[in-house]
């Protein structure tokens, strides 16, 4: 009995010894698999490349050519929104546990911050001599009188309106008469003022080009005039004010970003402002483009954006239902921007923009 027990015990002891080679092979296989996996710096090369490309795209946006479909201007119009790709790429990099992709995201973060970080803080300060408001009231506005009352309640000293139709003009004039003793309307643009106006004249923004345009009589051109220049008498001296509505833009598969009339208008307006000898100049209007767009270099080289100088955020103004771009502008020179903000929606497809300035 004792011998049998000893034999059985001996056979039982050989089990673990027989299992050791299999366990060793399993450990070796796991080590090989772990060693063959890419490290955190080797994971996500595609994500890292996308992050670098995004940063370079924003950094070198001015070098994107406009020769094909005005791609450069189109990119610059919506340039701030490219920052939304940063958190998307960051989430993907963290999911992949890619150190290289996370590090590569520093480039677009720094570029976006240098371009637009300054817009995120409130740069306004108290004290202003004049309040300015500009609004594209929309030719299809269903209730011009209500829009006029809302704008008068803003307390603006100078109120510029664009896209005024012949049918709506009497309604605006009646609703604004009490608050604004002075006003001028030339074509589809107008200025209402608490201060006296003088030397008002249309500005030729080259709406008509070529022989057919040159042959049109002045009164016919005036019916759709889209820019004016006037002088406002202030306690600090004359203030030159331009009100403008530049040509529309279109996006289509065939033509890309079509901006021909707008760009032509912008160049003509820049020339008119450059010809002004007075140092205090204000431009109010719907420019149908953002100040990042290279098409406005002639204007932005002479005038400052009040939103960039004294606003809080991007100040998007279009479309009113869900604003994605600031195409309504207040630009100045020779005066101090104190504040800039966007007013509540009216019956228009644009939001009104406002600013406070001082001397």
Coordinates of C-alpha atoms in Angstrom, one line a residue:
X1 CA 0.0 0.0 0.0
X2 CA 2.8 2.4 0.9
X3 CA 4.6 1.7 -2.4
X4 CA 1.5 2.3 -4.4
X5 CA 1.0 5.7 -2.7
X6 CA 4.6 6.6 -3.4
X7 CA 4.2 5.8 -7.0
X8 CA 1.0 7.7 -7.4
X9 CA 2.6 10.7 -5.7
X10 CA 5.6 10.5 -8.1
X11 CA 3.4 10.5 -11.1
X12 CA 1.4 13.5 -9.7
X13 CA 4.6 15.6 -9.3
X14 CA 5.4 15.3 -13.0
X15 CA 2.2 17.4 -14.0
X16 CA 3.5 20.9 -13.3
X17 CA 6.9 20.1 -14.8
X18 CA 5.2 19.0 -18.0
X19 CA 3.2 22.3 -18.0
X20 CA 6.2 24.6 -17.7
X21 CA 7.3 24.6 -21.3
X22 CA 3.8 25.6 -22.5
X23 CA 3.6 28.4 -19.9
X24 CA 7.0 29.6 -21.0
X25 CA 5.9 29.6 -24.7
X26 CA 2.8 31.7 -23.7
X27 CA 5.0 34.3 -21.9
X28 CA 7.4 34.5 -24.9
X29 CA 4.4 35.0 -27.3
X30 CA 3.0 37.8 -25.2
X31 CA 6.4 39.5 -25.0
X32 CA 6.8 39.3 -28.8
X33 CA 3.3 40.7 -29.3
X34 CA 4.0 43.6 -26.9
X35 CA 7.3 44.3 -28.5
X36 CA 5.8 44.4 -32.0
X37 CA 3.2 46.9 -31.1
X38 CA 4.1 50.5 -32.1
X39 CA 4.9 52.8 -29.2
X40 CA 2.9 56.0 -28.4
X41 CA 5.3 58.0 -30.6
X42 CA 4.7 55.7 -33.6
X43 CA 1.0 55.5 -33.3
X44 CA -1.4 57.7 -35.4
X45 CA 0.9 58.9 -38.2
X46 CA -2.1 59.9 -40.3
X47 CA -3.5 61.9 -37.4
X48 CA -0.2 63.6 -36.9
X49 CA 0.0 64.5 -40.6
X50 CA -3.5 65.9 -40.6
X51 CA -2.7 68.1 -37.6
X52 CA 0.4 69.5 -39.3
X53 CA -1.6 70.1 -42.5
X54 CA -4.3 71.9 -40.6
X55 CA -1.7 74.2 -38.9
X56 CA 0.0 74.9 -42.2
X57 CA -3.3 75.6 -43.9
X58 CA -4.2 78.3 -41.4
X59 CA -0.7 79.7 -41.2
X60 CA -0.3 80.0 -45.0
X61 CA -3.9 80.9 -45.9
X62 CA -2.7 84.0 -47.7
X63 CA -0.8 81.8 -50.1
X64 CA -3.8 79.8 -51.2
X65 CA -4.3 80.9 -54.8
X66 CA -7.5 82.6 -55.9
X67 CA -7.0 81.6 -59.6
X68 CA -9.3 78.7 -59.3
X69 CA -12.7 79.5 -57.9
X70 CA -11.4 82.1 -55.5
X71 CA -10.5 79.3 -53.0
X72 CA -8.3 81.6 -51.0
X73 CA -11.1 84.1 -50.3
X74 CA -13.5 81.3 -49.6
X75 CA -11.1 79.8 -47.0
X76 CA -10.4 83.2 -45.4
X77 CA -14.2 83.9 -45.1
X78 CA -14.6 80.9 -42.8
X79 CA -11.1 80.7 -41.4
X80 CA -12.0 80.8 -37.7
X81 CA -14.2 77.7 -38.1
X82 CA -11.2 75.6 -39.1
X83 CA -10.4 75.6 -35.4
X84 CA -13.2 73.2 -34.8
X85 CA -11.0 70.5 -36.4
X86 CA -8.6 70.8 -33.4
X87 CA -10.8 69.1 -30.8
X88 CA -11.8 66.5 -33.3
X89 CA -8.2 65.6 -34.0
X90 CA -7.4 65.7 -30.3
X91 CA -10.2 63.2 -29.4
X92 CA -8.9 60.9 -32.2
X93 CA -5.3 61.2 -30.9
X94 CA -6.3 60.4 -27.3
X95 CA -8.4 57.4 -28.5
X96 CA -5.4 56.1 -30.5
X97 CA -3.1 57.0 -27.5
X98 CA -0.8 58.7 -30.1
X99 CA 1.8 61.0 -28.5
X100 CA 3.0 62.1 -31.9
X101 CA -0.5 63.3 -33.0
X102 CA -1.1 65.0 -29.7
X103 CA 2.2 66.9 -30.0
X104 CA 1.5 67.8 -33.7
X105 CA -1.7 69.5 -32.6
X106 CA 0.4 72.2 -30.9
X107 CA 1.0 73.7 -34.4
X108 CA -2.7 74.4 -35.3
X109 CA -3.4 75.4 -31.7
X110 CA -0.7 78.1 -31.7
X111 CA -1.6 79.3 -35.2
X112 CA -5.3 79.6 -34.5
X113 CA -4.5 81.3 -31.2
X114 CA -2.3 83.9 -32.9
X115 CA -4.9 84.6 -35.5
X116 CA -8.0 84.7 -33.4
X117 CA -7.1 84.4 -29.8
X118 CA -7.2 88.2 -29.4
X119 CA -10.9 88.2 -30.3
X120 CA -12.0 86.0 -27.4
X121 CA -11.6 88.5 -24.6
X122 CA -13.7 91.6 -24.0
X123 CA -11.6 94.6 -25.2
X124 CA -14.3 97.3 -24.7
X125 CA -13.9 100.1 -22.2
X126 CA -16.3 102.7 -20.9
X127 CA -16.8 106.1 -22.4
X128 CA -17.9 107.0 -25.9
X129 CA -18.8 110.1 -27.8
X130 CA -20.9 108.5 -30.5
X131 CA -22.8 105.3 -31.0
X132 CA -22.9 103.9 -34.5
X133 CA -25.2 101.2 -35.9
X134 CA -25.2 99.6 -39.3
X135 CA -27.9 97.2 -40.6
X136 CA -28.7 95.5 -43.8
X137 CA -32.5 95.7 -43.4
X138 CA -33.2 93.2 -46.2
X139 CA -35.2 94.0 -49.2
X140 CA -37.7 91.3 -48.3
X141 CA -38.2 92.5 -44.7
X142 CA -41.8 91.7 -43.8
X143 CA -42.1 94.6 -41.3
X144 CA -39.8 97.6 -42.0
X145 CA -41.6 99.8 -39.5
X146 CA -40.9 97.4 -36.7
X147 CA -37.3 97.1 -37.7
X148 CA -37.0 100.9 -37.7
X149 CA -38.4 101.1 -34.2
X150 CA -36.1 98.5 -32.9
X151 CA -33.1 100.3 -34.4
X152 CA -34.2 103.7 -33.0
X153 CA -34.4 102.0 -29.5
X154 CA -30.7 101.1 -29.8
X155 CA -29.8 104.7 -29.0
X156 CA -27.6 105.1 -32.0
X157 CA -26.4 108.6 -32.9
X158 CA -25.6 107.5 -36.5
X159 CA -27.8 104.8 -38.1
X160 CA -26.8 103.4 -41.5
X161 CA -29.2 101.2 -43.4
X162 CA -28.5 99.1 -46.5
X163 CA -30.8 97.4 -49.0
X164 CA -33.6 100.0 -48.7
X165 CA -36.3 99.5 -51.3
X166 CA -38.3 102.3 -52.8
X167 CA -41.5 100.8 -51.2
X168 CA -40.0 100.6 -47.7
X169 CA -38.2 103.9 -47.7
X170 CA -41.2 106.0 -46.6
X171 CA -41.8 103.6 -43.8
X172 CA -38.2 104.0 -42.5
X173 CA -38.4 107.7 -42.8
X174 CA -41.7 107.9 -40.9
X175 CA -40.6 105.6 -38.1
X176 CA -37.2 107.2 -37.6
X177 CA -38.2 110.9 -38.1
X178 CA -38.7 111.6 -34.3
X179 CA -35.3 110.2 -33.2
X180 CA -33.3 111.4 -36.2
X181 CA -33.8 114.9 -37.4
X182 CA -31.3 114.5 -40.2
X183 CA -31.1 111.8 -42.8
X184 CA -30.1 111.1 -46.4
X185 CA -31.0 108.2 -48.7
X186 CA -29.2 107.7 -52.0
X187 CA -30.4 104.7 -53.9
X188 CA -30.5 101.6 -51.6
X189 CA -28.4 103.1 -48.8
X190 CA -29.1 105.7 -46.2
X191 CA -27.9 107.4 -43.0
X192 CA -30.0 108.7 -40.2
X193 CA -28.3 111.1 -37.8
X194 CA -28.9 113.1 -34.6
X195 CA -26.3 115.5 -35.9
X196 CA -26.3 117.7 -39.0
X197 CA -25.2 116.3 -42.3
X198 CA -23.6 118.0 -45.3
X199 CA -21.7 117.4 -48.5
X200 CA -23.6 114.2 -49.2
X201 CA -22.9 112.5 -52.5
X202 CA -23.0 109.1 -54.0
X203 CA -19.8 107.0 -54.3
X204 CA -19.1 105.3 -57.6
X205 CA -18.3 101.7 -56.7
X206 CA -18.4 100.6 -60.3
X207 CA -21.6 98.8 -60.2
X208 CA -21.8 99.3 -64.0
X209 CA -18.8 98.5 -66.1
X210 CA -18.3 98.6 -69.8
X211 CA -20.0 100.6 -72.6
X212 CA -23.5 99.7 -71.5
X213 CA -22.9 100.9 -68.0
X214 CA -21.3 104.1 -69.2
X215 CA -24.3 104.9 -71.4
X216 CA -26.8 104.8 -68.6
X217 CA -28.1 108.1 -67.4
X218 CA -27.2 109.3 -63.9
X219 CA -30.8 109.1 -62.6
X220 CA -31.1 105.5 -63.6
X221 CA -27.9 104.6 -61.9
X222 CA -29.0 106.5 -58.8
X223 CA -32.0 104.2 -58.4
X224 CA -29.7 101.3 -57.4
X225 CA -26.8 103.3 -56.0
X226 CA -25.1 101.3 -53.2
X227 CA -22.7 103.7 -51.5
X228 CA -22.7 107.3 -50.2
X229 CA -20.4 109.7 -48.5
X230 CA -21.4 112.5 -46.1
X231 CA -20.0 114.8 -43.5
X232 CA -21.3 114.7 -39.9
X233 CA -20.9 117.8 -37.8
X234 CA -19.8 116.8 -34.3
X235 CA -18.6 118.8 -31.3
X236 CA -15.1 117.6 -32.1
X237 CA -15.1 118.7 -35.8
X238 CA -16.2 117.0 -39.0
X239 CA -16.5 113.2 -39.3
X240 CA -16.6 111.7 -42.8
X241 CA -19.0 108.8 -43.0
X242 CA -19.3 106.3 -45.8
X243 CA -22.2 103.9 -46.0
X244 CA -21.8 101.0 -48.5
X245 CA -23.4 97.8 -49.6
X246 CA -21.0 95.8 -51.8
X247 CA -21.9 93.3 -54.4
X248 CA -23.2 89.9 -53.4
X249 CA -21.1 86.7 -53.6
X250 CA -22.2 83.2 -54.8
X251 CA -20.9 79.7 -54.2
X252 CA -21.5 77.2 -56.9
X253 CA -19.8 74.0 -58.2
X254 CA -19.4 75.6 -61.6
X255 CA -17.9 79.0 -60.6
X256 CA -16.6 78.3 -57.1
X257 CA -16.7 81.3 -54.9
X258 CA -17.9 84.1 -57.2
X259 CA -16.9 87.5 -55.9
X260 CA -16.3 89.6 -59.1
X261 CA -18.7 92.5 -58.4
X262 CA -17.9 92.6 -54.7
X263 CA -14.2 92.8 -55.3
X264 CA -14.6 95.5 -57.9
X265 CA -16.8 97.5 -55.5
X266 CA -14.3 97.1 -52.7
X267 CA -11.4 98.4 -54.8
X268 CA -13.4 101.4 -55.9
X269 CA -14.5 102.1 -52.3
X270 CA -10.9 101.9 -51.1
X271 CA -9.9 104.4 -53.7
X272 CA -12.6 106.8 -52.6
X273 CA -11.6 106.6 -49.0
X274 CA -7.9 107.0 -49.9
X275 CA -8.8 110.3 -51.6
X276 CA -10.3 111.7 -48.4
X277 CA -8.0 114.2 -46.7
X278 CA -9.9 114.3 -43.4
X279 CA -8.2 112.1 -40.8
X280 CA -11.5 111.0 -39.2
X281 CA -13.4 108.5 -41.4
X282 CA -16.0 105.9 -40.6
X283 CA -17.2 103.2 -43.0
X284 CA -20.5 101.5 -42.2
X285 CA -22.0 98.8 -44.3
X286 CA -22.6 95.3 -45.6
X287 CA -19.4 94.4 -47.3
X288 CA -20.4 90.8 -48.1
X289 CA -17.2 89.5 -46.7
X290 CA -15.0 89.3 -43.6
X291 CA -12.0 91.4 -42.9
X292 CA -9.8 88.3 -43.2
X293 CA -10.6 88.2 -46.9
X294 CA -7.7 89.5 -49.0
X295 CA -10.2 91.3 -51.2
X296 CA -10.5 94.0 -48.5
X297 CA -6.8 94.6 -48.2
X298 CA -7.3 98.1 -49.7
X299 CA -9.8 99.0 -47.0
X300 CA -8.2 97.3 -44.0
X301 CA -4.9 98.9 -44.8
X302 CA -6.6 102.3 -44.2
X303 CA -9.2 101.5 -41.6
X304 CA -9.5 99.5 -38.3
X305 CA -12.2 97.1 -37.5
X306 CA -14.0 98.2 -34.3
X307 CA -14.8 94.5 -33.6
X308 CA -11.2 93.5 -33.6
X309 CA -10.1 96.6 -31.7
X310 CA -12.9 96.8 -29.0
X311 CA -15.2 93.9 -29.4
X312 CA -15.9 90.7 -27.4
X313 CA -15.8 87.6 -29.6
X314 CA -16.2 87.3 -33.3
X315 CA -19.3 89.4 -33.7
X316 CA -20.8 87.2 -36.4
X317 CA -23.8 89.0 -38.1
X318 CA -25.0 86.7 -40.9
X319 CA -27.2 84.8 -41.3
X320 CA -29.4 86.1 -38.5
X321 CA -30.8 82.6 -37.7
X322 CA -27.4 81.1 -37.1
X323 CA -24.6 83.6 -37.6
X324 CA -21.4 82.1 -39.1
X325 CA -19.6 85.2 -40.4
X326 CA -19.2 88.9 -39.8
X327 CA -19.9 90.4 -43.2
X328 CA -21.4 93.6 -41.7
X329 CA -18.6 96.0 -40.8
X330 CA -17.8 99.2 -38.9
X331 CA -14.3 100.4 -39.9
X332 CA -12.7 103.6 -38.6
X333 CA -9.6 105.8 -38.7
X334 CA -8.7 108.9 -36.7
X335 CA -11.1 108.0 -33.9
X336 CA -10.8 105.6 -30.9
X337 CA -13.0 102.4 -30.9
X338 CA -14.4 102.0 -27.4
X339 CA -16.8 99.1 -27.8
X340 CA -18.4 96.8 -30.4
X341 CA -21.4 94.5 -30.2
X342 CA -24.2 92.8 -32.1
X343 CA -27.8 93.8 -31.7
X344 CA -30.8 91.4 -31.5
X345 CA -32.4 90.1 -34.7
X346 CA -35.0 92.2 -36.5
X347 CA -37.0 91.1 -39.5
X348 CA -33.8 91.0 -41.6
X349 CA -31.6 88.1 -42.5
X350 CA -28.7 90.1 -41.1
X351 CA -28.1 91.1 -37.5
X352 CA -27.4 94.8 -36.8
X353 CA -23.8 95.7 -35.7
X354 CA -23.0 98.5 -33.3
X355 CA -20.0 100.4 -32.0
X356 CA -19.0 103.2 -29.7
X357 CA -16.2 105.6 -30.7
X358 CA -14.6 108.6 -29.1
X359 CA -12.0 111.2 -29.8

